[in-house]
């Protein structure tokens, strides 16, 4: 009986662990949030391995908000001068923040296993990676894992980007990204996560939309001024010709002609121009 109960408990634990494991979608959620291409949010530094070699090199990055797909990306250049943007949607950012929290907790509790190999410990997320080298560019949707590893005696939080193939061909070639690993110290991790805070992202978005709104209001004012000018130009078309006034004017004209023949010609020309503008 005890064996049966133990087996049931073990099965329940396994099932609960399996169900708690989050499935990773195939693509990030992409929603166009504005006409702007991108806006810088924050800057920082992390480490990456050299393409040829094992040493870590400091790499500067910028956190950017992208209007065309609503993602927030880490933009950087690798040691081959390739420009790369690793983009996260809301789900991916939430997973990263949770991974940061768990890692810092394990760090403080000294629960990290001193492994030189990457330890996948804090979940995974789908990302969008856009990279450009010289005139060539491509996009892939790699799965990334959050964990850690030790370099010598020092632990690093790691973002491991899996290799991925592009869904779009370049001629007869399918672009492939070989994957990469980002290494962060505790302070660097906190700085990155702070830069991807939802409140900070919202402020960055508002800074762009408010500026755009101000430009739109200026444009509306200019259009209103133009409209007023147009009304002044169109005003002559609203003139109604009074026939009695016309006869009176004709009589005056004949009287004037009797006094001076020279003045009658300019008066006739002026009257003719006025009627043409009134049409």
Short mmCIF file of N, CA and C in Angstrom, two decimals, residues 103 106-107 109-122 147-156:
data_model
loop_
_atom_site.label_atom_id
_atom_site.label_comp_id
_atom_site.label_asym_id
_atom_site.label_seq_id
_atom_site.Cartn_x
_atom_site.Cartn_y
_atom_site.Cartn_z
N UNK A 103 17.70 33.92 -10.53
CA UNK A 103 19.16 33.83 -10.53
C UNK A 103 19.76 34.58 -9.35
N UNK A 106 19.23 32.61 -6.20
CA UNK A 106 20.15 31.47 -6.08
C UNK A 106 21.58 31.93 -5.83
N UNK A 107 21.93 33.07 -6.41
CA UNK A 107 23.27 33.62 -6.21
C UNK A 107 23.48 33.94 -4.73
N UNK A 109 21.87 32.82 -2.21
CA UNK A 109 21.77 31.62 -1.37
C UNK A 109 22.90 30.64 -1.65
N UNK A 110 23.81 31.01 -2.59
CA UNK A 110 24.95 30.17 -2.96
C UNK A 110 24.50 28.78 -3.42
N UNK A 111 23.45 28.77 -4.25
CA UNK A 111 22.93 27.51 -4.77
C UNK A 111 23.40 27.23 -6.20
N UNK A 112 24.22 28.09 -6.76
CA UNK A 112 24.68 27.90 -8.13
C UNK A 112 25.69 26.76 -8.21
N UNK A 113 25.46 25.89 -9.18
CA UNK A 113 26.39 24.78 -9.40
C UNK A 113 27.60 25.30 -10.17
N UNK A 114 28.79 25.04 -9.67
CA UNK A 114 30.01 25.59 -10.29
C UNK A 114 30.36 24.81 -11.55
N UNK A 115 29.58 25.09 -12.58
CA UNK A 115 29.75 24.41 -13.86
C UNK A 115 30.27 25.38 -14.92
N UNK A 116 31.26 24.92 -15.67
CA UNK A 116 31.78 25.75 -16.76
C UNK A 116 30.88 25.65 -17.99
N UNK A 117 29.98 24.68 -17.97
CA UNK A 117 29.02 24.54 -19.06
C UNK A 117 27.76 25.32 -18.71
N UNK A 118 27.04 25.73 -19.73
CA UNK A 118 25.80 26.49 -19.52
C UNK A 118 24.78 25.63 -18.81
N UNK A 119 24.19 26.19 -17.75
CA UNK A 119 23.15 25.50 -16.99
C UNK A 119 21.82 26.17 -17.30
N UNK A 120 20.96 25.43 -18.00
CA UNK A 120 19.64 25.97 -18.35
C UNK A 120 18.74 25.84 -17.13
N UNK A 121 18.54 26.95 -16.42
CA UNK A 121 17.85 26.85 -15.14
C UNK A 121 16.62 27.73 -15.00
N UNK A 122 16.47 28.74 -15.86
CA UNK A 122 15.45 29.75 -15.58
C UNK A 122 14.47 30.00 -16.73
N UNK A 147 19.97 31.09 -18.10
CA UNK A 147 20.65 30.25 -17.13
C UNK A 147 21.93 30.91 -16.67
N UNK A 148 22.94 30.10 -16.42
CA UNK A 148 24.21 30.66 -15.95
C UNK A 148 25.35 29.69 -16.26
N UNK A 149 26.57 30.17 -16.11
CA UNK A 149 27.75 29.33 -16.18
C UNK A 149 28.88 30.06 -15.46
N UNK A 150 29.93 29.31 -15.14
CA UNK A 150 31.08 29.89 -14.46
C UNK A 150 32.21 30.08 -15.47
N UNK A 151 32.87 31.21 -15.40
CA UNK A 151 34.09 31.46 -16.15
C UNK A 151 35.18 31.62 -15.10
N UNK A 152 36.05 30.63 -15.07
CA UNK A 152 37.01 30.51 -13.97
C UNK A 152 36.23 30.38 -12.66
N UNK A 153 36.36 31.31 -11.74
CA UNK A 153 35.65 31.19 -10.46
C UNK A 153 34.43 32.10 -10.38
N UNK A 154 34.13 32.80 -11.48
CA UNK A 154 33.06 33.80 -11.44
C UNK A 154 31.82 33.32 -12.18
N UNK A 155 30.63 33.45 -11.55
CA UNK A 155 29.38 33.08 -12.22
C UNK A 155 28.85 34.24 -13.08
N UNK A 156 28.23 33.89 -14.18
CA UNK A 156 27.60 34.87 -15.07
C UNK A 156 26.18 34.40 -15.38
#
